[in-house]
Amino acid sequence: AQTVTQSQPEMSVQEAETVTLSCTYDTSESDYYLFWYKQPPSRQMILVIRQEAYKQQNATENRFSVNFQKAAKSFSLKISDSQLGDAAMYFCAYRISRADKLIFGTGTRLQVFP
Amino acid sequence: NAGVMQNPRHLVRRRGQEARLRCSPMKGHSHVYWYRQLPEEGLKFMVYLQKENIIDESGMPKERFSAEFPKEGPSILRIQQVVRGDSAAYFCASSPRTLQETQYFGPGTRLLVL
């Protein structure tokens, strides 16, 4: 069965500093997609970044980047120059194919201190 | 291009009543997914629909829950004879006709069962 594990229920970071959120997953598939979603207090789910498993290059989106280690089945999110608006729940998610459901981790609550 | 629309945003029902949740996908999107988020948990897949077809309902409870996506109009998630345990946030996501790996989420419907 496919599972996604986020081992950090809560994390905190000082404004302008860097923080890394961990995610591991379990799968026997070779082709899949990985995502990080942000859920602010409004509870809207916002896509932060995505990674195709067949791509060796780590995805980046402005201040957000991932460290994708396929052999280790690890997909961590790095937030650089943290801002107060980054405070939210962050969910790691996995999908086998383009037509399949997303499987989510339990989330990491990120607090940003001024 | 409007995003995924869900209504109502908040719904209060008494035990035994019916709840109807609506989802209008983004323009050009013909794939709809429903997820449920219980308090302090991640999102759990419920059902995947295309126009007039249920593709995957492996996450749907066996009783009281049903979903449809008619040829015309929004997708509907229907919960009959609601119980307190149905209180949750229900999210709809959509992806395009030509299928891309990303699902775009609506703002969710918060269901409270009294």
Short mmCIF file of C-alpha atoms in Angstrom, two decimals:
data_model
loop_
_atom_site.label_atom_id
_atom_site.label_comp_id
_atom_site.label_asym_id
_atom_site.label_seq_id
_atom_site.Cartn_x
_atom_site.Cartn_y
_atom_site.Cartn_z
CA ALA A 1 0.00 0.00 0.00
CA GLN A 2 1.12 3.53 -0.71
CA THR A 3 1.68 5.65 2.38
CA VAL A 4 3.04 9.13 3.04
CA THR A 5 4.70 9.95 6.35
CA GLN A 6 5.39 13.37 7.79
CA SER A 7 7.25 12.82 11.04
CA GLN A 8 7.25 16.45 12.21
CA PRO A 9 3.83 17.49 13.57
CA GLU A 10 5.13 21.01 14.23
CA MET A 11 8.06 23.13 13.16
CA SER A 12 9.03 26.72 13.80
CA VAL A 13 11.37 29.14 12.10
CA GLN A 14 12.51 32.71 12.54
CA GLU A 15 11.55 35.16 9.84
CA ALA A 16 14.18 35.29 7.04
CA GLU A 17 15.67 31.96 8.12
CA THR A 18 15.49 28.61 6.31
CA VAL A 19 13.45 25.60 7.37
CA THR A 20 13.16 22.07 6.00
CA LEU A 21 10.03 19.92 6.27
CA SER A 22 10.43 16.16 5.97
CA CYS A 23 8.37 13.66 4.01
CA THR A 24 8.89 10.00 3.24
CA TYR A 25 6.68 7.71 1.22
CA ASP A 26 6.33 4.04 0.52
CA THR A 27 5.61 2.70 -2.95
CA SER A 28 6.56 -0.10 -5.32
CA GLU A 29 5.83 2.08 -8.36
CA SER A 30 8.61 3.59 -10.45
CA ASP A 31 6.62 6.39 -12.05
CA TYR A 32 4.73 8.78 -9.81
CA TYR A 33 4.31 12.40 -8.77
CA LEU A 34 4.98 14.17 -5.50
CA PHE A 35 3.50 17.41 -4.22
CA TRP A 36 3.64 19.85 -1.36
CA TYR A 37 0.41 21.68 -0.55
CA LYS A 38 0.02 24.57 1.87
CA GLN A 39 -3.11 25.04 3.96
CA PRO A 40 -3.24 28.46 5.68
CA PRO A 41 -5.81 29.30 8.36
CA SER A 42 -8.38 29.92 5.61
CA ARG A 43 -8.01 26.13 4.96
CA GLN A 44 -7.74 26.63 1.21
CA MET A 45 -5.37 24.01 -0.27
CA ILE A 46 -2.66 25.74 -2.27
CA LEU A 47 -0.14 23.91 -4.44
CA VAL A 48 3.40 24.89 -3.45
CA ILE A 49 5.56 22.66 -5.61
CA ARG A 50 5.48 19.38 -7.53
CA GLN A 51 8.05 16.82 -8.64
CA GLU A 52 7.91 14.11 -11.29
CA ALA A 53 9.67 10.95 -10.11
CA TYR A 54 11.36 10.43 -13.49
CA LYS A 55 13.12 13.78 -13.22
CA GLN A 56 16.40 13.74 -11.34
CA GLN A 57 16.55 17.51 -11.04
CA ASN A 58 14.98 18.89 -7.88
CA ALA A 59 12.03 21.22 -8.43
CA THR A 60 12.24 24.85 -7.33
CA GLU A 61 9.62 27.59 -7.11
CA ASN A 62 11.06 30.90 -5.93
CA ARG A 63 11.83 30.45 -2.21
CA PHE A 64 10.60 26.86 -2.19
CA SER A 65 12.71 23.90 -3.26
CA VAL A 66 12.67 20.17 -2.74
CA ASN A 67 15.29 17.55 -2.00
CA PHE A 68 14.03 14.47 -3.85
CA GLN A 69 15.87 11.27 -3.00
CA LYS A 70 14.17 8.54 -5.03
CA ALA A 71 16.18 5.61 -3.67
CA ALA A 72 15.50 6.71 -0.11
CA LYS A 73 11.86 7.60 -0.95
CA SER A 74 12.33 10.99 0.61
CA PHE A 75 10.84 14.31 -0.52
CA SER A 76 11.67 17.21 1.78
CA LEU A 77 10.62 20.82 1.32
CA LYS A 78 13.02 23.68 1.97
CA ILE A 79 11.65 27.16 2.54
CA SER A 80 14.28 29.89 2.26
CA ASP A 81 13.96 33.44 3.58
CA SER A 82 10.86 32.47 5.55
CA GLN A 83 8.06 35.02 5.71
CA LEU A 84 5.21 35.45 8.17
CA GLY A 85 2.80 34.48 5.40
CA ASP A 86 4.45 31.06 5.16
CA ALA A 87 2.84 30.05 8.46
CA ALA A 88 0.43 27.23 7.63
CA MET A 89 -0.09 23.49 7.60
CA TYR A 90 2.02 21.81 4.95
CA PHE A 91 0.94 18.52 3.43
CA CYS A 92 3.09 16.18 1.39
CA ALA A 93 1.14 14.17 -1.20
CA TYR A 94 1.80 11.35 -3.66
CA ARG A 95 0.06 10.24 -6.83
CA ILE A 96 0.76 7.16 -8.95
CA SER A 97 -0.45 8.48 -12.26
CA ARG A 98 -2.17 11.51 -13.70
CA ALA A 99 -5.57 9.88 -13.31
CA ASP A 100 -5.19 8.70 -9.76
CA LYS A 101 -6.08 9.98 -6.35
CA LEU A 102 -3.72 11.94 -4.13
CA ILE A 103 -2.49 10.29 -0.94
CA PHE A 104 -1.68 12.80 1.76
CA GLY A 105 0.53 12.79 4.82
CA THR A 106 -0.77 13.98 8.17
CA GLY A 107 0.77 17.43 7.81
CA THR A 108 3.35 19.66 9.50
CA ARG A 109 2.26 22.85 11.18
CA LEU A 110 4.81 25.60 10.47
CA GLN A 111 5.04 28.63 12.72
CA VAL A 112 7.06 31.67 11.66
CA PHE A 113 8.30 34.04 14.36
CA PRO A 114 9.24 37.67 13.69
CA ASN B 1 -10.49 31.79 -15.41
CA ALA B 2 -12.37 31.11 -12.20
CA GLY B 3 -10.99 28.49 -9.86
CA VAL B 4 -12.79 25.48 -8.47
CA MET B 5 -16.02 26.63 -6.83
CA GLN B 6 -17.66 24.91 -3.91
CA ASN B 7 -20.89 25.76 -2.17
CA PRO B 8 -21.99 26.18 0.40
CA ARG B 9 -18.83 27.15 2.24
CA HIS B 10 -20.43 26.28 5.56
CA LEU B 11 -23.29 23.87 6.18
CA VAL B 12 -24.98 23.02 9.45
CA ARG B 13 -27.23 19.98 9.68
CA ARG B 14 -28.96 18.13 12.50
CA ARG B 15 -28.47 14.41 12.88
CA GLY B 16 -30.63 12.50 10.41
CA GLN B 17 -30.84 15.28 7.83
CA GLU B 18 -29.34 15.23 4.34
CA ALA B 19 -26.31 17.25 3.25
CA ARG B 20 -25.68 18.21 -0.39
CA LEU B 21 -22.30 19.62 -1.30
CA ARG B 22 -21.68 21.13 -4.72
CA CYS B 23 -18.50 21.48 -6.74
CA SER B 24 -18.02 23.30 -10.04
CA PRO B 25 -14.65 22.41 -11.56
CA MET B 26 -12.41 24.88 -13.33
CA LYS B 27 -13.37 25.65 -16.92
CA GLY B 28 -12.08 22.92 -19.21
CA HIS B 29 -11.69 20.41 -16.39
CA SER B 30 -13.66 17.19 -16.66
CA HIS B 31 -12.09 15.22 -13.80
CA VAL B 32 -13.37 15.77 -10.26
CA TYR B 33 -12.09 14.37 -6.98
CA TRP B 34 -13.66 14.61 -3.52
CA TYR B 35 -11.61 14.50 -0.33
CA ARG B 36 -12.57 14.66 3.34
CA GLN B 37 -10.52 16.27 6.08
CA LEU B 38 -11.42 15.37 9.64
CA PRO B 39 -10.30 17.79 12.37
CA GLU B 40 -6.53 17.82 12.86
CA GLU B 41 -5.99 15.25 10.09
CA GLY B 42 -4.82 15.18 6.47
CA LEU B 43 -7.09 14.85 3.47
CA LYS B 44 -8.47 11.43 2.64
CA PHE B 45 -9.64 10.50 -0.86
CA MET B 46 -13.30 9.67 -1.28
CA VAL B 47 -14.26 9.45 -4.94
CA TYR B 48 -13.05 10.27 -8.47
CA LEU B 49 -15.55 11.13 -11.19
CA GLN B 50 -15.61 12.10 -14.83
CA LYS B 51 -18.69 13.41 -16.56
CA GLU B 52 -21.51 10.89 -15.94
CA ASN B 53 -19.08 8.25 -14.66
CA ILE B 54 -17.71 7.18 -11.30
CA ILE B 55 -14.13 6.08 -11.92
CA ASP B 56 -12.94 5.24 -8.40
CA GLU B 57 -15.10 5.23 -5.27
CA SER B 58 -12.76 3.19 -3.12
CA GLY B 59 -12.68 5.89 -0.43
CA MET B 60 -16.43 6.31 -0.08
CA PRO B 61 -18.18 4.94 3.00
CA LYS B 62 -20.40 2.04 1.96
CA GLU B 63 -23.61 3.60 3.24
CA ARG B 64 -25.24 7.04 3.20
CA PHE B 65 -22.66 8.63 0.86
CA SER B 66 -23.10 9.07 -2.89
CA ALA B 67 -21.59 11.26 -5.59
CA GLU B 68 -22.46 12.27 -9.11
CA PHE B 69 -21.08 14.44 -11.88
CA PRO B 70 -23.84 14.95 -14.46
CA LYS B 71 -23.37 15.97 -18.06
CA GLU B 72 -24.57 19.44 -17.17
CA GLY B 73 -24.06 21.16 -13.84
CA PRO B 74 -21.84 20.71 -10.83
CA SER B 75 -20.64 17.57 -9.12
CA ILE B 76 -22.71 16.70 -6.05
CA LEU B 77 -21.60 14.87 -2.92
CA ARG B 78 -24.65 13.71 -1.02
CA ILE B 79 -24.68 12.49 2.57
CA GLN B 80 -27.92 11.00 3.78
CA GLN B 81 -28.94 10.76 7.45
CA VAL B 82 -25.89 12.62 8.67
CA VAL B 83 -24.24 11.70 11.97
CA ARG B 84 -21.87 13.74 14.14
CA GLY B 85 -18.89 11.82 12.76
CA ASP B 86 -19.61 13.29 9.33
CA SER B 87 -18.54 16.73 10.61
CA ALA B 88 -15.51 17.61 8.53
CA ALA B 89 -14.21 19.77 5.71
CA TYR B 90 -15.02 18.37 2.29
CA PHE B 91 -12.75 19.43 -0.54
CA CYS B 92 -13.27 19.12 -4.25
CA ALA B 93 -10.39 19.14 -6.73
CA SER B 94 -10.37 19.12 -10.52
CA SER B 95 -7.92 18.42 -13.31
CA PRO B 96 -8.11 19.06 -17.05
CA ARG B 97 -9.66 16.95 -19.79
CA THR B 98 -6.22 16.07 -21.12
CA LEU B 99 -5.10 15.13 -17.62
CA GLN B 100 -2.23 16.82 -15.93
CA GLU B 101 -0.60 15.68 -12.77
CA THR B 102 -1.84 18.62 -10.73
CA GLN B 103 -5.19 18.76 -9.02
CA TYR B 104 -6.57 22.19 -8.22
CA PHE B 105 -8.58 22.48 -5.04
CA GLY B 106 -11.68 24.42 -4.15
CA PRO B 107 -12.06 26.29 -0.85
CA GLY B 108 -13.90 23.41 0.79
CA THR B 109 -17.26 23.00 2.51
CA ARG B 110 -17.25 22.84 6.30
CA LEU B 111 -20.02 20.52 7.44
CA LEU B 112 -21.11 20.66 11.05
CA VAL B 113 -23.58 18.09 12.31
CA LEU B 114 -25.36 19.02 15.52
#
